[in-house]
mmCIF file of C-alpha atoms in Angstrom:
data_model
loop_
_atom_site.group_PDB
_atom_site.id
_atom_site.type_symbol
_atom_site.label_atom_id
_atom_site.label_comp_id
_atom_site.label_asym_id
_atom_site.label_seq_id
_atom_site.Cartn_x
_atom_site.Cartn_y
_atom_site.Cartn_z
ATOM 1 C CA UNK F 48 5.677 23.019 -2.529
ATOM 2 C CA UNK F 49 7.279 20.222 0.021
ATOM 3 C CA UNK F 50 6.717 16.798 -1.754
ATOM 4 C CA UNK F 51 6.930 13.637 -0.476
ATOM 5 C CA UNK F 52 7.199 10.677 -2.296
ATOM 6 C CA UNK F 53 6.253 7.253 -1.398
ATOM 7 C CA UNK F 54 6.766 3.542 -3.224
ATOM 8 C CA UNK F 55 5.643 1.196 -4.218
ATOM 9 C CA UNK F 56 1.695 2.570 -4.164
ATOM 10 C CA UNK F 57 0.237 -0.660 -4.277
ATOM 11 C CA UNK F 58 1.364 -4.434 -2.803
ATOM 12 C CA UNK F 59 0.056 -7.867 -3.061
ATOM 13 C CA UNK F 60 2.468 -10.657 -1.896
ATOM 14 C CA UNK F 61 1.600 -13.857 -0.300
ATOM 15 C CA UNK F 62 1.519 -14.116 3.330
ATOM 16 C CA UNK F 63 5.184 -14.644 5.269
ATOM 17 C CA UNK F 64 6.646 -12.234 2.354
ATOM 18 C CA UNK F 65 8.687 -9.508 3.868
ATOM 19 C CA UNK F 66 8.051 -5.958 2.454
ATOM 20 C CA UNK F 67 9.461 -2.941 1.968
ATOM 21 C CA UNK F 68 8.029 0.568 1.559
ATOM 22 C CA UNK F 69 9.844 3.274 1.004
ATOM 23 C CA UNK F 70 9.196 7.112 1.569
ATOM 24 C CA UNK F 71 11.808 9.950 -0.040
ATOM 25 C CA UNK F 72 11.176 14.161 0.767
ATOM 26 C CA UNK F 73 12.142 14.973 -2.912
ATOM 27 C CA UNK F 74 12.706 19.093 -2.363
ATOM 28 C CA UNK F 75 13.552 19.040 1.245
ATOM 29 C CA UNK F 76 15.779 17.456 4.070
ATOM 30 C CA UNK F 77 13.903 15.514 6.970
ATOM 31 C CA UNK F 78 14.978 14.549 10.135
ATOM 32 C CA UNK F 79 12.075 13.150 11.209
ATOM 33 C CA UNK F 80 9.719 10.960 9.456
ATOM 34 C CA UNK F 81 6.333 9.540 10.476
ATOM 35 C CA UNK F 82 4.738 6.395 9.871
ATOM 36 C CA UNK F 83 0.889 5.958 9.980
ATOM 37 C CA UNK F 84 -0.871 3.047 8.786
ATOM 38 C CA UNK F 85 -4.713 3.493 7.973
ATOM 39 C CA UNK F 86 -7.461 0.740 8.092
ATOM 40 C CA UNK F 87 -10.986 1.169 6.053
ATOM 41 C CA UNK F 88 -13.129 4.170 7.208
ATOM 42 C CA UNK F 89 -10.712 4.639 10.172
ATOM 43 C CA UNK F 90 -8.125 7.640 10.631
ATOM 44 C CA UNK F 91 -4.377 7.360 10.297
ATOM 45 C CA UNK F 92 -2.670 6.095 13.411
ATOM 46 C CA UNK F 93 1.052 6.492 14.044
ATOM 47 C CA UNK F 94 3.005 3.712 14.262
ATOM 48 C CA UNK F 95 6.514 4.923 14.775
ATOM 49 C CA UNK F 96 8.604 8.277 13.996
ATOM 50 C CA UNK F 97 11.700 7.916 12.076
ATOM 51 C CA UNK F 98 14.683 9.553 12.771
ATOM 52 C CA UNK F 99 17.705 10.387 10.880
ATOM 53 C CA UNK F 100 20.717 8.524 12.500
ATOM 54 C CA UNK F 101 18.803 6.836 15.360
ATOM 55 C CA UNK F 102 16.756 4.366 16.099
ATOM 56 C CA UNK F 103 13.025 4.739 15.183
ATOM 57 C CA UNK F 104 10.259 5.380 18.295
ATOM 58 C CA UNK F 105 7.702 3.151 18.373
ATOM 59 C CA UNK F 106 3.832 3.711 19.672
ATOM 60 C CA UNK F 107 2.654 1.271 22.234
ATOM 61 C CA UNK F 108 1.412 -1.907 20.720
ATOM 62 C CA UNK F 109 3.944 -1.992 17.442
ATOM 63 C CA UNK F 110 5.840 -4.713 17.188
ATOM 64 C CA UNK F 111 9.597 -3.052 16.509
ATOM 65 C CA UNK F 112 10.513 -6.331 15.274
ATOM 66 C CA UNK F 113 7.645 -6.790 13.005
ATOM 67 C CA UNK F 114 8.054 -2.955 11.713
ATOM 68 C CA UNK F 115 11.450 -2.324 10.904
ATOM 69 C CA UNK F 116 11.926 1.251 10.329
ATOM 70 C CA UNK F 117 15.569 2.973 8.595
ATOM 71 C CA UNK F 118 16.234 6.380 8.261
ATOM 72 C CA UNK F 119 19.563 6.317 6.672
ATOM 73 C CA UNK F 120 19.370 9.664 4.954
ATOM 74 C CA UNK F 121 17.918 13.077 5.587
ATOM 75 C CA UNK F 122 15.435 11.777 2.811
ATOM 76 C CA UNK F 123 15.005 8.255 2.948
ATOM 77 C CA UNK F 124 13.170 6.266 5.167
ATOM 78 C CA UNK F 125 12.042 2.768 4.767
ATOM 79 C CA UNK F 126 9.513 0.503 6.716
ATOM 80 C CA UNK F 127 9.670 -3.229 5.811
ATOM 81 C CA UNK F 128 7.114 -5.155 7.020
ATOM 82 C CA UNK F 129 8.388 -8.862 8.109
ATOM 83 C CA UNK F 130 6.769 -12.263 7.252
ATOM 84 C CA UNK F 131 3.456 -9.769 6.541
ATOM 85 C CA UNK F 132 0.257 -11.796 7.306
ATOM 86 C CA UNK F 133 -3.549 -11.118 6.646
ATOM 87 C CA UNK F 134 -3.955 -8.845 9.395
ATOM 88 C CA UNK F 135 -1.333 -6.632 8.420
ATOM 89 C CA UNK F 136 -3.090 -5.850 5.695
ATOM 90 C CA UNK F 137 -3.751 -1.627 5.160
ATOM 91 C CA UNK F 138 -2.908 1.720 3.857
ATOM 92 C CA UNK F 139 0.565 3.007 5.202
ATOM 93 C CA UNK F 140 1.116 6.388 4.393
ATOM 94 C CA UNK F 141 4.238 8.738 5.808
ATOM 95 C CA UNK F 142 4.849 12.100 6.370
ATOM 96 C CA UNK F 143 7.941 14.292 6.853
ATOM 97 C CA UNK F 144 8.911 16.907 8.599
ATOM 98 C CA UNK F 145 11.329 20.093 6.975
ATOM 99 C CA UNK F 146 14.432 20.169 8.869
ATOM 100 C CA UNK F 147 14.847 23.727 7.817
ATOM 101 C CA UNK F 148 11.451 24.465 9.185
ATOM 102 C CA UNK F 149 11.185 26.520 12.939
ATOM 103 C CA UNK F 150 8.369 25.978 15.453
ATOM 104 C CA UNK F 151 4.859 24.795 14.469
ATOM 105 C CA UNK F 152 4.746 23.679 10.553
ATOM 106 C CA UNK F 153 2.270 21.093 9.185
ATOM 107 C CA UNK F 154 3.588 17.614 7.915
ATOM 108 C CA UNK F 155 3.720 16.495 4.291
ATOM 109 C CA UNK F 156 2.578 13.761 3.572
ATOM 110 C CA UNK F 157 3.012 10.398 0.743
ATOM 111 C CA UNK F 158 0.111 9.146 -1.379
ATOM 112 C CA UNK F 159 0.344 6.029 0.741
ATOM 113 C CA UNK F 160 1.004 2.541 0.049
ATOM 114 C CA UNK F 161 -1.964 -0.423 0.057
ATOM 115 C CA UNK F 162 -0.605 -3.344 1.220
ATOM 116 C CA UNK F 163 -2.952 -6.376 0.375
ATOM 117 C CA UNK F 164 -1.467 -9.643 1.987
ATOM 118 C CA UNK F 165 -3.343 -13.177 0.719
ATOM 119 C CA UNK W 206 -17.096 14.398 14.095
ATOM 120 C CA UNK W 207 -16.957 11.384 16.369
ATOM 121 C CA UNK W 208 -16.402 8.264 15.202
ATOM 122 C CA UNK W 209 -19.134 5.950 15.108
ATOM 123 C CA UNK W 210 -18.059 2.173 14.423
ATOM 124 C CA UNK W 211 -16.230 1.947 10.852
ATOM 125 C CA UNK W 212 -18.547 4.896 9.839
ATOM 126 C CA UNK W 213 -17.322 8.133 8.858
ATOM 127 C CA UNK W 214 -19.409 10.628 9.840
ATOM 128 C CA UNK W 215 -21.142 12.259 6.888
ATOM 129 C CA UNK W 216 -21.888 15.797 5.352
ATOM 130 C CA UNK W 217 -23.952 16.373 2.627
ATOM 131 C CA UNK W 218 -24.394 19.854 1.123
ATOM 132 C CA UNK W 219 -25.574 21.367 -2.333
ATOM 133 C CA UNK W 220 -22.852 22.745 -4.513
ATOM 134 C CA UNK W 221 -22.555 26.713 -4.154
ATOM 135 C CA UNK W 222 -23.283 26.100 -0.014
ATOM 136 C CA UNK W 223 -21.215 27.099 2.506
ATOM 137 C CA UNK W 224 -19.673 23.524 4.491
ATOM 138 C CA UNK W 225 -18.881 23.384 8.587
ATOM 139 C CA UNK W 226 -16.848 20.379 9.286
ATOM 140 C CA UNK W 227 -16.244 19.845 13.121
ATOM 141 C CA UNK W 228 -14.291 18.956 15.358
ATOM 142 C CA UNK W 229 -13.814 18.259 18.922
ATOM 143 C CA UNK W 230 -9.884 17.537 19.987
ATOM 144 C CA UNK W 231 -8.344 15.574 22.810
ATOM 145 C CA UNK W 232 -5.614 17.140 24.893
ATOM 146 C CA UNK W 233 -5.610 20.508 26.427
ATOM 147 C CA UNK W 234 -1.753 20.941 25.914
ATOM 148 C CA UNK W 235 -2.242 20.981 22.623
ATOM 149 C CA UNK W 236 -0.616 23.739 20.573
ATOM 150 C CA UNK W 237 -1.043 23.404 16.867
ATOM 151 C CA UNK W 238 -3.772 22.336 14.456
ATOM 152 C CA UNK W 239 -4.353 21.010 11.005
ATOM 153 C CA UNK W 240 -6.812 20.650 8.818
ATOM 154 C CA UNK W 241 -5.914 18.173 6.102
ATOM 155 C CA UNK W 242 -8.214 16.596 3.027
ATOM 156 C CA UNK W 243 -8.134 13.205 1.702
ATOM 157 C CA UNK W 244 -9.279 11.919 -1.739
ATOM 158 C CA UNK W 245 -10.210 8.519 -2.240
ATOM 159 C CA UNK W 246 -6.340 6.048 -1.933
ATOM 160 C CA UNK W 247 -4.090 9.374 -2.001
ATOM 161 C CA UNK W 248 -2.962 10.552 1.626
ATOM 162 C CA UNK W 249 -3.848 13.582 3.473
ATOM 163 C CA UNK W 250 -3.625 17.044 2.078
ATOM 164 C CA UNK W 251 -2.580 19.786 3.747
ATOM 165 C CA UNK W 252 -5.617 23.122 4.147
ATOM 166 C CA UNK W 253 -4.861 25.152 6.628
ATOM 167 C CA UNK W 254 -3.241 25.368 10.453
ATOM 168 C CA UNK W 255 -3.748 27.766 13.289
ATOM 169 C CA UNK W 256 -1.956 28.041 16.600
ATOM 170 C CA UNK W 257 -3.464 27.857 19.845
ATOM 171 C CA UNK W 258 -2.902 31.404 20.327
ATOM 172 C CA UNK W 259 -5.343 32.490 17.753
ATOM 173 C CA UNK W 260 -8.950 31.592 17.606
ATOM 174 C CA UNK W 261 -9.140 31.983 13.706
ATOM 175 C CA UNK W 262 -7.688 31.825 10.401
ATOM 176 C CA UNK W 263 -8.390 32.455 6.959
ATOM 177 C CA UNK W 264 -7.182 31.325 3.741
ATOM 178 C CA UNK W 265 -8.609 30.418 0.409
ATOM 179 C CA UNK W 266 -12.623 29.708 0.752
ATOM 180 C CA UNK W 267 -11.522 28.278 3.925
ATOM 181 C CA UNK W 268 -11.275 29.367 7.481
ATOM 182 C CA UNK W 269 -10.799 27.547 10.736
ATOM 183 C CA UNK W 270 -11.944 28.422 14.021
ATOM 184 C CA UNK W 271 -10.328 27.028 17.317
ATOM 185 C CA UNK W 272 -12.294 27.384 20.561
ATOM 186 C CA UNK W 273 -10.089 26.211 23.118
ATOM 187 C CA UNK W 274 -12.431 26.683 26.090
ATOM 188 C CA UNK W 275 -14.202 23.608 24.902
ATOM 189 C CA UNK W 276 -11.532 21.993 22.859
ATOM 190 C CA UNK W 277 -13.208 22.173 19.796
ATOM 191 C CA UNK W 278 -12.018 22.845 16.217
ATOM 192 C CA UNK W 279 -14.297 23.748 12.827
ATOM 193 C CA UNK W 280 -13.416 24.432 9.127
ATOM 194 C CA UNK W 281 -15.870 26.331 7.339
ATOM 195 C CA UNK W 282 -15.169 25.999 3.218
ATOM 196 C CA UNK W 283 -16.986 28.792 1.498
ATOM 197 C CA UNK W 284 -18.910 27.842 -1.777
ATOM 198 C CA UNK W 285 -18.452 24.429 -1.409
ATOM 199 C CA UNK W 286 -17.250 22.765 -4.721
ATOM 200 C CA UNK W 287 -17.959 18.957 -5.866
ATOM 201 C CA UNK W 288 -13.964 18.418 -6.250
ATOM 202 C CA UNK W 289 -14.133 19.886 -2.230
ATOM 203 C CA UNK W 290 -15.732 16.087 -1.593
ATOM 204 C CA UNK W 291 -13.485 14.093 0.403
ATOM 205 C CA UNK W 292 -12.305 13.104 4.173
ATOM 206 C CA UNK W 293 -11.956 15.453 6.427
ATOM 207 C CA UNK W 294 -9.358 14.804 9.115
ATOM 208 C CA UNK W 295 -8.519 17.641 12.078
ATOM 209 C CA UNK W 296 -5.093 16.935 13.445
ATOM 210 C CA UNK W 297 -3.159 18.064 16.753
ATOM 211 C CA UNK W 298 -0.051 18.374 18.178
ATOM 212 C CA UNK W 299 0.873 18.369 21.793
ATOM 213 C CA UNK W 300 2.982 21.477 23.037
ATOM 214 C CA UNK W 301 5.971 20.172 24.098
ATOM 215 C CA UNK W 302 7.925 16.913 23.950
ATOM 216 C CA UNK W 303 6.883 14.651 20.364
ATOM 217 C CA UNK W 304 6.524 16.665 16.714
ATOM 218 C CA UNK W 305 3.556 13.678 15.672
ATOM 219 C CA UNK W 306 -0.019 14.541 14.839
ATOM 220 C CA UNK W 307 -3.164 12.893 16.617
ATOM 221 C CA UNK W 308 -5.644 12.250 14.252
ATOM 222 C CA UNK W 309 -9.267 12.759 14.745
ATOM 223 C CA UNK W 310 -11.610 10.543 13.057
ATOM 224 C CA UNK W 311 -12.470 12.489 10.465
ATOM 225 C CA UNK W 312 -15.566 13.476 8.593
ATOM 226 C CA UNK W 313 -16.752 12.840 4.713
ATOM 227 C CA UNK W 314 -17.644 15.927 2.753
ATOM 228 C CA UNK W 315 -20.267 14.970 -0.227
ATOM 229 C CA UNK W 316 -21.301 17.875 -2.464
ATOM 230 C CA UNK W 317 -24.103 17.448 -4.439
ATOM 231 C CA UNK W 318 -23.731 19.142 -7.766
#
């Protein structure tokens, strides 16, 4: 089955660190990519959706500069989180999309990656 | 479920029991469904999906039902198992335009063994 990978799982830097996550489709090619970050007992909310080639689309309320997103391959993208602080602090997790795939198909999705900033 | 604060809804149910896990969705234009699972720190897992142009689905001791007259979504999981416990997230996309899910808030599924 579609897998996506998704490293490092687990971060804890000091606060003004810059991070980067990164999230690869190992048995498929993805145009699109999704980022979602996920707070304690909450649901996942997007952040941005990554695209191959292109510049990355951002929800309302995400700071593009604070979130840079790269999608430099069909299946890489990466999402480093600049000078990270406290309240950035949470469980990004991203999903990806089969290029191959027609119409309605569900999203695969990483294992994540907790980001603890002191 | 609806969320309540930072508390997930809870279900609680003896192992061997049938489990309804529900859920009401936002947007009338939207065309495509998803059930997914979560365990503990891993991210979601894919069940099962149905399209807004059926009104239900079956697959493996699961089956989802989509009323779209009141916007509401269920997953039934038949003989409810304790490695079934989890989070319980439905998920839609809208019809046209962006390929991202909208979360619901999701509900935890406890099975007693």
């Amino acid at each position: 089955g579609a897998v996506v990978s998704q490293h490092p799982s687990r971060v804890i830097c000091k606060s003004g660190t810059s991070v980067k996550i990164e999230c690869r489709s190992l048995d498929f090619q993805a145009t699109t990519m999704f980022w979602y970050r996920q707070f304690p007992k909450q649901s996942l909310m997007l952040m941005a959706t990554s695209n191959e080639g292109s510049k990355a689309t951002y929800e309302q309320g995400v700071e593009k500069d604070k979130f840079l997103i790269n999608h430099a391959s069909l299946t890489l993208s990466t999402l480093t989180v600049t000078s990270a602080h406290p309240e950035d602090s949470s469980f990004y997790i991203c999903s990806a999309r089969d290029r191959e795939g027609t119409g309605n198909q569900p999203q695969h999705f990483g294992d994540g990656t907790r980001l603890s900033i002191l | 479920g609806e969320s309540v604060g930072l508390h997930l809804p809870t279900l609680s149910v003896q192992e061997g029991d049938n489990s309804i896990i529900n859920c009401a969705y936002s947007n009338s234009a939207s065309d495509y469904f998803i059930w997914y699972k979560q365990e503990s720190g891993k991210g979601p897992q894919f069940i099962i999906d149905i399209r807004s142009n059926m009104d239900k689905r079956q697959g493996q001791r699961v089956t989802v039902l989509l009323n779209k007259t009141v916007k509401h979504l269920s997953l039934q999981i038949a003989a409810t198992q304790p490695g079934d416990s989890a989070v319980y997230f439905c998920a839609e996309k809208l019809r046209s335009g962006r390929r991202a899910l909208t979360f619901g808030s999701g509900t935890r599924l406890q099975v007693q063994p």
